[in-house]
């Protein structure tokens, strides 16, 4: 029923144009036909028909909104315009106030005093006050009934309403709901702390709070949880799609029992607060198993605690499901069939290198092949693979573990990371004596890995004989499909992208922000990569000490797909944004 109402409202704008003789009957019917085909939104159809320009379209929508022909949901659904820009223009045209709730400090105590249920029912957000006025964000500043209800709620203040993005209002109301539930939990924890032991380890409220933190982070699609004490509070942040986002703020007194209970979960020494500690624990969240790798670090205000979320189901990811460029996938998969040699996966921390290695091993493991890994730490346990964890206390380093592994008669060896010359030397020797070796390095691109290995002190002629392929990769954020907006490229960007795009039939998008993407404009990440296969020519160039620039030039002339090219093509297909391409892949 709602969808029918929305459609009637949107098409009411077309009727308005016809009734006011802006379009004739033929044009009216043509627009309706195009709209029903569903190939484009109503705003794009009107612009394409040259009935209006962008500026006039916004003014037309404002007039329709004022007269009740259109609602905010209609504008989202049928017009490719920036809703915040529209609201700004609307406020000027109607002499009403507008507030961007993401650019002001919202005073949550005002909403909390009224209560979540009341403000949720009214769909308003009190966001600020002074001696005389209370400022309230609303969806419709002309709703007289709503204003009467607000006057009854705030009898001692003058009401100042401002139109705001409905999604922003709903997001802040949700935050008040969460804070109310957390507030009840905090009261319960404080009550338990006064009744039981002072460390709070037996507090059921603390366990519920930890469960809420883990659940919120996982629902948000987070990869890491940061619990950080400050002088006055305890801040919980979550890394979502590579960016940190604050999810909770507690009073400082909650931090000691919270930190102690988290450390206890990971079997760490709760009395040791002067030295860093590492541990891990498992938990079932929303009926699904997760591992949490934990690290503590003493800081000026206490201990910083970071938990890496490891989803057990992700270990079974297939190599073809990583989203690699078809040419890069073919090159990498082909390199894995080599009888011996080294395959390096390079990139910065958090770029998905370990996931790629696990996916590669998953693709080639079988009962006829002995695969042994040495990792720090073992992140996911896999069957048919022997996994060894580095233990510096027992003097089991990458190098010493690797020596022992080679006496175990492996066919394939995976080294979590090559950190020093000794480990690299053993890996090269292993690859030259009939073993296929997988490992990771920290370099910006594939060709740079060659010079990095030489800089570590390995002879170029050994490297040329050992290397099979190098994959460099990064994770790029995907633009949210629910709120993305079409955009045009500047001349400079067109020049950068032009060499990779064979036609102009591409649509580029920019981020906006909605509830589904937590107002970030992005939802999820995918891998962009480049694969340098070491053929006879490149091997010869490495042995001769040829420069990085000459190797790059040869590779590009022979079909090398660079990371920037891979990212640019994804932006052209509407998967990511131009801003992300330059942030992640521009060297």
Coordinates of C-alpha atoms in Angstrom, one line a residue:
X1 CA 0.0 0.0 0.0
X2 CA 2.8 2.4 1.0
X3 CA 4.5 1.9 -2.4
X4 CA 1.3 2.7 -4.3
X5 CA 1.0 6.0 -2.3
X6 CA 4.6 6.9 -3.0
X7 CA 4.1 6.2 -6.7
X8 CA 0.9 8.3 -6.9
X9 CA 2.7 11.2 -5.1
X10 CA 5.7 11.1 -7.4
X11 CA 3.6 11.0 -10.5
X12 CA 1.5 13.8 -9.0
X13 CA 4.4 16.0 -9.9
X14 CA 4.0 15.1 -13.5
X15 CA 0.3 15.8 -13.3
X16 CA 1.2 19.2 -11.7
X17 CA 3.5 20.0 -14.7
X18 CA 0.7 19.1 -17.1
X19 CA -2.0 21.0 -15.3
X20 CA 0.2 24.1 -15.2
X21 CA 0.8 23.8 -19.0
X22 CA 4.6 23.2 -18.5
X23 CA 4.3 20.0 -20.6
X24 CA 1.7 18.9 -23.1
X25 CA -0.3 15.6 -23.1
X26 CA 2.2 13.8 -25.4
X27 CA 5.1 14.7 -23.1
X28 CA 3.1 13.7 -20.1
X29 CA 2.4 10.3 -21.5
X30 CA 6.0 9.8 -22.6
X31 CA 7.3 10.6 -19.1
X32 CA 4.8 8.1 -17.6
X33 CA 5.9 5.4 -20.1
X34 CA 9.6 5.9 -19.3
X35 CA 9.0 5.9 -15.6
X36 CA 6.9 2.7 -15.8
X37 CA 9.8 1.0 -17.7
X38 CA 11.9 1.6 -14.6
X39 CA 15.1 2.3 -16.5
X40 CA 15.6 5.7 -14.8
X41 CA 14.3 7.7 -11.8
X42 CA 11.8 10.5 -12.4
X43 CA 14.3 13.3 -11.8
X44 CA 16.7 11.9 -14.4
X45 CA 13.8 11.6 -16.9
X46 CA 12.8 15.2 -16.4
X47 CA 16.4 16.4 -16.8
X48 CA 17.0 14.3 -19.9
X49 CA 13.8 15.6 -21.5
X50 CA 15.1 19.1 -20.9
X51 CA 11.9 20.1 -19.2
X52 CA 13.9 21.5 -16.3
X53 CA 17.5 22.0 -15.3
X54 CA 19.0 20.9 -12.0
X55 CA 18.3 24.2 -10.3
X56 CA 14.7 24.4 -11.5
X57 CA 14.1 20.8 -10.6
X58 CA 15.0 21.5 -7.0
X59 CA 12.7 24.5 -6.9
X60 CA 9.9 22.4 -8.4
X61 CA 10.4 19.7 -5.8
X62 CA 10.3 22.3 -3.0
X63 CA 7.0 23.6 -4.3
X64 CA 5.6 20.1 -4.6
X65 CA 6.9 19.2 -1.1
X66 CA 5.3 22.4 0.4
X67 CA 2.0 21.5 -1.2
X68 CA 2.0 17.9 0.0
X69 CA 2.4 16.4 -3.5
X70 CA 5.8 14.9 -2.6
X71 CA 7.2 13.5 0.7
X72 CA 10.8 13.0 1.7
X73 CA 10.6 9.2 0.9
X74 CA 9.5 10.2 -2.7
X75 CA 12.5 12.5 -3.0
X76 CA 14.8 9.7 -2.0
X77 CA 13.1 7.2 -4.3
X78 CA 12.6 9.3 -7.5
X79 CA 15.1 12.1 -7.6
X80 CA 18.9 11.8 -7.9
X81 CA 19.5 14.9 -5.8
X82 CA 21.5 15.4 -2.6
X83 CA 18.8 15.4 0.1
X84 CA 20.8 17.7 2.3
X85 CA 21.3 20.2 -0.5
X86 CA 17.5 20.1 -1.2
X87 CA 16.8 20.7 2.5
X88 CA 19.2 23.7 2.6
X89 CA 17.5 25.2 -0.5
X90 CA 14.0 24.4 1.0
X91 CA 14.9 26.3 4.2
X92 CA 15.9 29.3 2.2
X93 CA 12.9 29.2 -0.1
X94 CA 10.4 28.8 2.8
X95 CA 12.3 31.0 5.4
X96 CA 12.6 28.1 7.8
X97 CA 15.6 26.8 9.7
X98 CA 17.7 23.8 8.6
X99 CA 20.1 21.8 10.7
X100 CA 22.7 19.2 9.6
X101 CA 22.7 16.9 12.7
X102 CA 26.1 15.5 11.7
X103 CA 27.8 18.9 11.9
X104 CA 26.4 19.9 15.3
X105 CA 27.0 18.5 18.8
X106 CA 23.7 16.8 19.6
X107 CA 22.7 17.1 23.3
X108 CA 21.4 13.6 24.0
X109 CA 20.3 14.5 27.5
X110 CA 17.4 16.5 26.1
X111 CA 16.0 13.5 24.3
X112 CA 16.8 11.2 27.2
X113 CA 14.7 13.4 29.6
X114 CA 11.6 13.0 27.5
X115 CA 12.3 9.3 26.9
X116 CA 12.9 7.3 23.8
X117 CA 9.3 6.2 23.3
X118 CA 7.9 9.8 23.2
X119 CA 10.5 11.2 20.8
X120 CA 10.3 8.0 18.7
X121 CA 6.5 8.4 18.4
X122 CA 6.8 12.0 17.4
X123 CA 9.8 11.4 15.2
X124 CA 11.6 14.5 16.4
X125 CA 15.0 15.2 18.0
X126 CA 15.7 17.9 20.6
X127 CA 19.3 18.7 19.9
X128 CA 20.2 21.9 21.7
X129 CA 18.9 24.5 24.2
X130 CA 19.7 27.9 25.7
X131 CA 18.1 30.0 28.5
X132 CA 15.0 30.8 26.4
X133 CA 14.7 28.3 23.6
X134 CA 14.8 24.6 22.9
X135 CA 15.9 23.6 19.4
X136 CA 14.2 20.6 17.8
X137 CA 14.9 18.8 14.5
X138 CA 11.8 17.8 12.6
X139 CA 10.9 16.2 9.3
X140 CA 8.1 18.7 8.5
X141 CA 8.3 22.3 10.0
X142 CA 4.7 23.0 8.8
X143 CA 3.1 20.3 10.9
X144 CA 0.9 22.4 13.3
X145 CA -0.4 19.4 15.2
X146 CA 3.2 18.3 16.0
X147 CA 4.1 21.8 17.2
X148 CA 1.2 21.8 19.6
X149 CA 2.4 18.5 21.0
X150 CA 6.0 19.9 21.4
X151 CA 4.6 23.0 23.2
X152 CA 2.9 20.7 25.7
X153 CA 6.2 18.8 26.3
X154 CA 8.3 21.9 26.8
X155 CA 6.1 24.3 28.6
X156 CA 8.9 26.5 30.0
X157 CA 10.8 27.0 26.7
X158 CA 10.2 28.6 23.4
X159 CA 10.1 26.0 20.6
X160 CA 12.5 26.5 17.7
X161 CA 12.0 23.9 15.0
X162 CA 14.5 23.2 12.2
X163 CA 14.0 20.8 9.3
X164 CA 16.6 18.0 9.2
X165 CA 17.4 14.9 7.1
X166 CA 14.9 12.2 8.4
X167 CA 17.6 9.6 8.3
X168 CA 19.8 11.7 10.6
X169 CA 16.9 12.2 13.0
X170 CA 16.2 8.4 13.1
X171 CA 19.9 7.6 13.6
X172 CA 20.1 9.9 16.6
X173 CA 16.9 8.5 18.1
X174 CA 18.3 5.0 17.7
X175 CA 21.4 6.2 19.6
X176 CA 19.2 7.4 22.5
X177 CA 17.4 4.0 22.5
X178 CA 20.8 2.2 22.8
X179 CA 22.0 4.6 25.4
X180 CA 18.9 4.0 27.5
X181 CA 19.4 0.2 27.4
X182 CA 23.1 0.7 28.2
X183 CA 22.1 3.1 31.1
X184 CA 20.0 0.4 32.7
X185 CA 22.9 -2.0 32.3
X186 CA 25.4 0.4 33.9
X187 CA 23.0 0.9 36.9
X188 CA 22.9 -2.9 37.3
X189 CA 26.7 -3.1 37.1
X190 CA 27.2 -0.4 39.7
X191 CA 24.7 -2.1 42.0
X192 CA 26.5 -5.4 41.6
X193 CA 29.9 -3.8 42.3
X194 CA 28.7 -2.4 45.6
X195 CA 27.2 -5.8 46.6
X196 CA 30.0 -8.1 45.5
X197 CA 33.8 -8.0 45.1
X198 CA 35.3 -4.7 44.1
X199 CA 36.9 -6.1 40.8
X200 CA 33.5 -6.9 39.3
X201 CA 34.7 -10.2 37.9
X202 CA 31.5 -12.0 39.0
X203 CA 29.2 -9.2 37.8
X204 CA 26.6 -10.6 35.3
X205 CA 26.1 -7.0 34.2
X206 CA 29.7 -6.8 33.0
X207 CA 29.3 -10.0 30.9
X208 CA 26.1 -8.6 29.4
X209 CA 27.9 -5.3 28.6
X210 CA 30.7 -7.3 26.9
X211 CA 28.1 -9.3 24.9
X212 CA 26.5 -6.0 23.8
X213 CA 29.8 -4.5 22.7
X214 CA 30.7 -7.7 20.7
X215 CA 27.2 -7.9 19.2
X216 CA 27.1 -4.2 18.2
X217 CA 30.6 -4.5 16.6
X218 CA 29.7 -7.6 14.6
X219 CA 26.3 -6.2 13.5
X220 CA 28.2 -3.1 12.3
X221 CA 30.5 -5.2 10.2
X222 CA 33.5 -4.3 12.4
X223 CA 37.0 -5.9 12.1
X224 CA 38.5 -4.6 15.4
X225 CA 37.1 -3.4 18.7
X226 CA 39.1 -0.7 20.6
X227 CA 38.5 -0.2 24.4
X228 CA 40.3 2.9 25.5
X229 CA 40.3 4.7 28.9
X230 CA 40.6 8.5 28.9
X231 CA 40.9 10.8 31.9
X232 CA 37.1 11.0 32.3
X233 CA 35.6 8.1 30.4
X234 CA 35.9 4.7 28.7
X235 CA 35.5 4.9 25.0
X236 CA 34.7 1.9 22.8
X237 CA 35.4 2.3 19.1
X238 CA 35.0 -0.1 16.2
X239 CA 36.9 -0.3 12.9
X240 CA 34.3 -0.5 10.2
X241 CA 35.5 -0.8 6.6
X242 CA 38.9 0.3 7.7
X243 CA 37.7 3.4 9.5
X244 CA 37.3 3.8 13.3
X245 CA 33.9 4.7 14.6
X246 CA 32.8 5.5 18.2
X247 CA 30.1 3.1 19.3
X248 CA 29.9 3.6 23.1
X249 CA 31.1 6.0 25.7
X250 CA 31.0 4.9 29.4
X251 CA 31.9 6.7 32.7
X252 CA 35.4 6.0 33.9
X253 CA 34.3 3.7 36.8
X254 CA 33.0 1.1 34.3
X255 CA 36.5 0.7 32.7
X256 CA 38.3 -1.3 35.5
X257 CA 35.8 -4.2 35.8
X258 CA 35.2 -4.2 32.0
X259 CA 39.0 -4.4 31.3
X260 CA 39.6 -7.1 34.0
X261 CA 36.7 -9.3 32.7
X262 CA 37.9 -9.0 29.0
X263 CA 41.4 -10.0 30.1
X264 CA 40.1 -12.9 32.1
X265 CA 38.2 -14.2 29.0
X266 CA 41.5 -14.3 27.1
X267 CA 43.3 -16.0 30.1
X268 CA 45.6 -13.0 30.6
X269 CA 47.0 -11.8 34.0
X270 CA 44.5 -9.3 35.3
X271 CA 47.0 -8.0 37.9
X272 CA 49.7 -7.2 35.2
X273 CA 49.1 -3.7 33.9
X274 CA 52.6 -2.6 33.2
X275 CA 53.5 -4.9 30.3
X276 CA 51.7 -5.6 27.0
X277 CA 49.9 -9.0 26.8
X278 CA 48.4 -11.0 24.0
X279 CA 45.7 -13.6 24.1
X280 CA 42.6 -14.9 22.4
X281 CA 39.1 -16.2 23.3
X282 CA 36.1 -17.7 21.5
X283 CA 32.5 -16.6 21.8
X284 CA 29.1 -17.4 20.3
X285 CA 27.4 -14.2 19.1
X286 CA 24.0 -14.4 17.6
X287 CA 24.3 -18.2 17.3
X288 CA 27.5 -18.0 15.3
X289 CA 31.1 -18.8 16.5
X290 CA 33.8 -16.1 16.5
X291 CA 37.4 -16.0 17.7
X292 CA 38.7 -12.8 19.2
X293 CA 42.5 -12.1 19.1
X294 CA 43.3 -9.7 21.9
X295 CA 46.1 -7.3 22.7
X296 CA 46.7 -5.0 25.7
X297 CA 49.0 -2.0 25.8
X298 CA 49.8 0.1 28.9
X299 CA 49.1 3.8 28.2
X300 CA 49.0 6.9 30.4
X301 CA 45.4 6.5 31.4
X302 CA 45.3 2.7 31.9
X303 CA 45.4 -0.1 29.3
X304 CA 44.4 0.1 25.6
X305 CA 42.6 -3.1 24.7
X306 CA 42.1 -4.2 21.1
X307 CA 40.2 -7.2 20.0
X308 CA 40.5 -8.5 16.4
X309 CA 37.2 -10.2 15.3
X310 CA 37.9 -13.4 13.4
X311 CA 34.8 -14.9 11.8
X312 CA 35.4 -18.7 11.7
X313 CA 33.2 -19.1 8.6
X314 CA 35.5 -16.8 6.5
X315 CA 38.3 -19.4 6.5
X316 CA 36.4 -21.4 4.0
X317 CA 36.4 -18.5 1.5
X318 CA 37.2 -19.5 -2.1
X319 CA 39.9 -17.8 -4.0
X320 CA 37.5 -17.0 -6.9
X321 CA 35.2 -15.3 -4.3
X322 CA 37.8 -12.7 -3.4
X323 CA 36.6 -10.5 -6.3
X324 CA 40.0 -10.3 -8.1
X325 CA 40.2 -8.8 -11.6
X326 CA 39.8 -11.8 -14.0
X327 CA 43.3 -11.4 -15.5
X328 CA 44.9 -11.1 -12.0
X329 CA 43.0 -14.2 -10.8
X330 CA 44.1 -16.2 -13.8
X331 CA 47.8 -15.1 -13.2
X332 CA 47.7 -15.8 -9.5
X333 CA 45.9 -19.2 -9.9
X334 CA 48.4 -20.2 -12.6
X335 CA 51.4 -19.3 -10.4
X336 CA 50.0 -21.6 -7.6
X337 CA 50.5 -24.6 -10.0
X338 CA 54.3 -24.0 -10.1
X339 CA 56.2 -27.0 -8.8
X340 CA 58.5 -24.8 -6.7
X341 CA 59.4 -21.2 -6.0
X342 CA 58.1 -18.3 -3.9
X343 CA 54.8 -16.5 -4.2
X344 CA 54.6 -13.2 -2.3
X345 CA 51.4 -11.4 -1.3
X346 CA 52.2 -7.8 -0.3
X347 CA 50.3 -4.9 1.1
X348 CA 49.9 -2.8 4.3
X349 CA 48.6 -4.1 7.6
X350 CA 44.9 -5.0 7.3
X351 CA 44.9 -5.3 3.5
X352 CA 43.6 -8.9 3.5
X353 CA 47.0 -10.7 2.8
X354 CA 46.3 -13.5 5.2
X355 CA 42.8 -14.1 3.8
X356 CA 44.3 -14.4 0.3
X357 CA 46.9 -16.9 1.5
X358 CA 44.3 -19.0 3.3
X359 CA 42.1 -18.9 0.2
X360 CA 45.0 -20.0 -1.9
X361 CA 46.0 -22.9 0.4
X362 CA 42.3 -23.8 0.6
X363 CA 42.3 -24.1 -3.2
X364 CA 45.3 -26.4 -3.5
X365 CA 45.1 -28.6 -0.3
X366 CA 44.5 -32.3 -0.8
X367 CA 45.5 -35.6 0.9
X368 CA 48.4 -36.1 -1.5
X369 CA 50.1 -32.8 -0.6
X370 CA 51.7 -31.9 2.7
X371 CA 51.2 -28.3 3.6
X372 CA 52.8 -26.7 6.7
X373 CA 52.5 -23.1 7.9
X374 CA 54.3 -21.0 10.4
X375 CA 52.3 -18.0 11.6
X376 CA 52.2 -15.3 14.3
X377 CA 49.6 -16.1 15.5
X378 CA 47.5 -18.8 13.8
X379 CA 44.4 -16.9 12.9
X380 CA 42.2 -19.7 11.5
X381 CA 42.5 -23.5 11.9
X382 CA 42.2 -25.5 8.7
X383 CA 42.0 -29.2 8.1
X384 CA 44.6 -31.0 6.0
X385 CA 47.2 -28.3 6.9
X386 CA 49.7 -28.5 9.7
X387 CA 49.9 -25.1 11.4
X388 CA 52.7 -23.9 13.7
X389 CA 52.6 -20.8 15.8
X390 CA 55.6 -18.6 16.6
X391 CA 56.5 -18.6 20.3
X392 CA 59.3 -16.2 21.1
X393 CA 59.4 -17.2 24.8
X394 CA 60.3 -20.8 23.6
X395 CA 62.7 -19.3 21.0
X396 CA 60.5 -20.6 18.2
X397 CA 60.9 -17.8 15.7
X398 CA 60.0 -17.7 12.0
X399 CA 63.5 -18.7 11.1
X400 CA 63.9 -21.6 13.6
X401 CA 60.4 -22.9 12.9
X402 CA 61.1 -22.8 9.2
X403 CA 64.3 -24.9 9.6
X404 CA 62.4 -27.5 11.5
X405 CA 59.5 -27.5 9.0
X406 CA 61.8 -28.3 6.1
X407 CA 62.8 -31.5 7.9
X408 CA 59.2 -32.5 8.0
X409 CA 59.2 -33.2 4.2
X410 CA 56.6 -30.6 3.2
X411 CA 55.5 -30.0 -0.4
X412 CA 54.1 -26.5 0.3
X413 CA 55.2 -24.1 3.0
X414 CA 53.4 -20.9 4.1
X415 CA 55.3 -18.3 6.1
X416 CA 53.0 -15.8 7.8
X417 CA 55.5 -12.9 7.2
X418 CA 59.1 -12.5 6.1
X419 CA 60.5 -10.1 8.7
X420 CA 64.3 -10.5 8.4
X421 CA 67.1 -11.6 6.2
X422 CA 67.5 -15.0 7.9
X423 CA 63.9 -16.0 7.3
X424 CA 64.1 -14.8 3.7
X425 CA 67.3 -16.7 3.1
X426 CA 65.8 -20.0 4.3
X427 CA 62.6 -19.4 2.3
X428 CA 64.7 -18.7 -0.9
X429 CA 66.8 -21.9 -0.3
X430 CA 63.6 -23.9 0.3
X431 CA 62.1 -22.6 -2.9
X432 CA 65.2 -23.5 -4.9
X433 CA 65.2 -27.1 -3.5
X434 CA 61.8 -28.1 -4.7
X435 CA 59.3 -26.5 -2.3
X436 CA 56.5 -24.1 -3.2
X437 CA 56.6 -21.2 -0.6
X438 CA 53.9 -18.7 0.1
X439 CA 54.6 -15.6 2.2
X440 CA 53.8 -11.9 2.8
X441 CA 55.8 -8.7 2.7
X442 CA 55.0 -5.0 3.5
X443 CA 55.4 -3.1 0.2
X444 CA 53.3 -0.6 -1.7
X445 CA 53.2 -2.4 -5.0
X446 CA 54.3 -5.6 -6.7
X447 CA 57.4 -4.4 -8.4
X448 CA 58.7 -2.7 -5.2
X449 CA 58.8 -6.2 -3.6
X450 CA 61.7 -7.1 -5.8
X451 CA 63.8 -4.1 -4.7
X452 CA 62.7 -4.7 -1.1
X453 CA 64.1 -8.3 -1.2
X454 CA 67.3 -7.1 -2.8
X455 CA 67.6 -4.5 0.0
X456 CA 67.2 -7.2 2.6
X457 CA 70.5 -8.7 1.4
X458 CA 69.6 -11.5 -1.0
X459 CA 71.6 -11.9 -4.2
X460 CA 69.7 -10.8 -7.3
X461 CA 70.5 -14.1 -9.1
X462 CA 69.0 -16.1 -6.3
X463 CA 65.8 -14.0 -6.3
X464 CA 65.4 -14.3 -10.1
X465 CA 65.5 -18.1 -9.8
X466 CA 63.2 -18.3 -6.8
X467 CA 60.4 -15.8 -7.5
X468 CA 57.2 -17.1 -9.2
X469 CA 54.8 -14.3 -8.8
X470 CA 54.1 -11.2 -6.6
X471 CA 50.6 -10.0 -5.8
X472 CA 50.1 -6.6 -4.2
X473 CA 46.7 -5.8 -2.8
X474 CA 44.6 -3.4 -0.8
X475 CA 41.0 -3.3 0.4
X476 CA 38.8 -0.6 -1.1
X477 CA 35.4 0.4 0.4
X478 CA 32.3 -0.3 -1.7
X479 CA 29.9 2.6 -2.1
X480 CA 26.5 2.0 -0.4
X481 CA 24.0 0.9 -3.1
X482 CA 21.1 2.3 -1.1
X483 CA 22.1 5.9 -1.0
X484 CA 24.8 6.5 -3.6
X485 CA 24.5 9.5 -5.9
X486 CA 25.5 9.9 -9.5
X487 CA 28.4 12.2 -10.2
X488 CA 30.4 13.6 -13.0
X489 CA 34.2 13.3 -13.4
X490 CA 36.5 16.4 -13.5
X491 CA 38.8 16.8 -16.5
X492 CA 41.8 15.7 -14.4
X493 CA 40.2 12.5 -13.3
X494 CA 38.9 11.8 -16.8
X495 CA 42.5 12.1 -18.0
X496 CA 43.7 9.6 -15.3
X497 CA 40.9 7.1 -15.9
X498 CA 40.7 7.6 -19.7
X499 CA 43.5 5.2 -20.6
X500 CA 41.7 2.3 -18.8
X501 CA 38.2 2.9 -20.0
X502 CA 37.5 1.8 -23.6
X503 CA 34.0 3.5 -23.7
X504 CA 32.3 6.4 -22.0
X505 CA 29.2 4.3 -21.1
X506 CA 30.1 4.2 -17.4
X507 CA 28.3 5.7 -14.4
X508 CA 30.3 7.0 -11.5
X509 CA 28.9 7.5 -8.0
X510 CA 29.7 9.5 -4.9
X511 CA 28.9 8.5 -1.2
X512 CA 26.0 10.0 0.7
X513 CA 25.1 8.2 3.9
X514 CA 22.0 6.4 5.2
X515 CA 21.0 4.1 8.1
X516 CA 22.0 1.0 6.2
X517 CA 25.6 2.2 5.9
X518 CA 25.7 4.0 9.3
X519 CA 25.8 7.3 7.5
X520 CA 29.3 6.6 6.0
X521 CA 28.2 6.2 2.4
X522 CA 30.1 2.9 2.2
X523 CA 29.1 -0.7 2.9
X524 CA 31.7 -3.4 2.9
X525 CA 35.1 -3.7 1.2
X526 CA 36.6 -5.7 -1.6
X527 CA 40.1 -6.4 -2.8
X528 CA 41.9 -4.5 -5.5
X529 CA 45.2 -6.0 -6.7
X530 CA 48.0 -6.3 -9.2
X531 CA 49.9 -9.5 -10.0
X532 CA 53.4 -9.5 -11.4
X533 CA 54.3 -12.9 -12.9
X534 CA 58.0 -13.5 -13.1
X535 CA 58.6 -14.7 -16.6
X536 CA 62.1 -15.4 -18.2
X537 CA 62.5 -11.7 -19.2
X538 CA 61.7 -10.3 -15.8
X539 CA 63.9 -13.0 -14.1
X540 CA 66.8 -11.9 -16.4
X541 CA 66.1 -8.2 -15.6
X542 CA 66.2 -9.0 -11.8
X543 CA 69.5 -10.9 -12.1
X544 CA 71.0 -8.0 -14.0
X545 CA 69.9 -5.5 -11.4
X546 CA 67.5 -3.7 -13.7
X547 CA 65.7 -0.7 -12.2
X548 CA 62.2 -0.8 -10.9
X549 CA 61.0 1.6 -13.6
X550 CA 62.2 -0.6 -16.4
X551 CA 60.6 -3.7 -14.9
X552 CA 57.3 -1.8 -14.6
X553 CA 57.5 -0.5 -18.2
X554 CA 58.1 -4.1 -19.5
X555 CA 55.2 -5.5 -17.4
X556 CA 52.7 -2.8 -18.5
X557 CA 53.6 -3.4 -22.1
X558 CA 52.9 -7.1 -21.6
X559 CA 49.4 -6.9 -20.1
X560 CA 50.1 -6.0 -16.5
X561 CA 46.9 -4.8 -14.8
X562 CA 48.0 -2.2 -12.1
X563 CA 46.1 -1.8 -8.8
X564 CA 45.0 1.7 -9.9
X565 CA 43.6 0.3 -13.1
X566 CA 41.8 -2.4 -11.2
X567 CA 40.3 0.2 -8.8
X568 CA 39.4 2.6 -11.6
X569 CA 37.4 -0.1 -13.4
X570 CA 35.5 -0.9 -10.2
X571 CA 34.6 2.8 -9.8
X572 CA 33.5 2.9 -13.4
X573 CA 31.2 -0.1 -12.7
X574 CA 29.6 1.7 -9.8
X575 CA 31.2 -0.5 -7.1
X576 CA 33.3 2.2 -5.4
X577 CA 34.0 5.9 -5.6
X578 CA 36.7 8.0 -7.3
X579 CA 37.7 9.3 -3.8
X580 CA 38.4 5.7 -2.7
X581 CA 40.4 4.9 -5.8
X582 CA 42.8 7.8 -5.1
X583 CA 42.9 7.1 -1.3
X584 CA 43.7 3.4 -1.7
X585 CA 45.3 2.8 -5.0
X586 CA 47.1 5.9 -6.3
X587 CA 50.8 5.4 -5.9

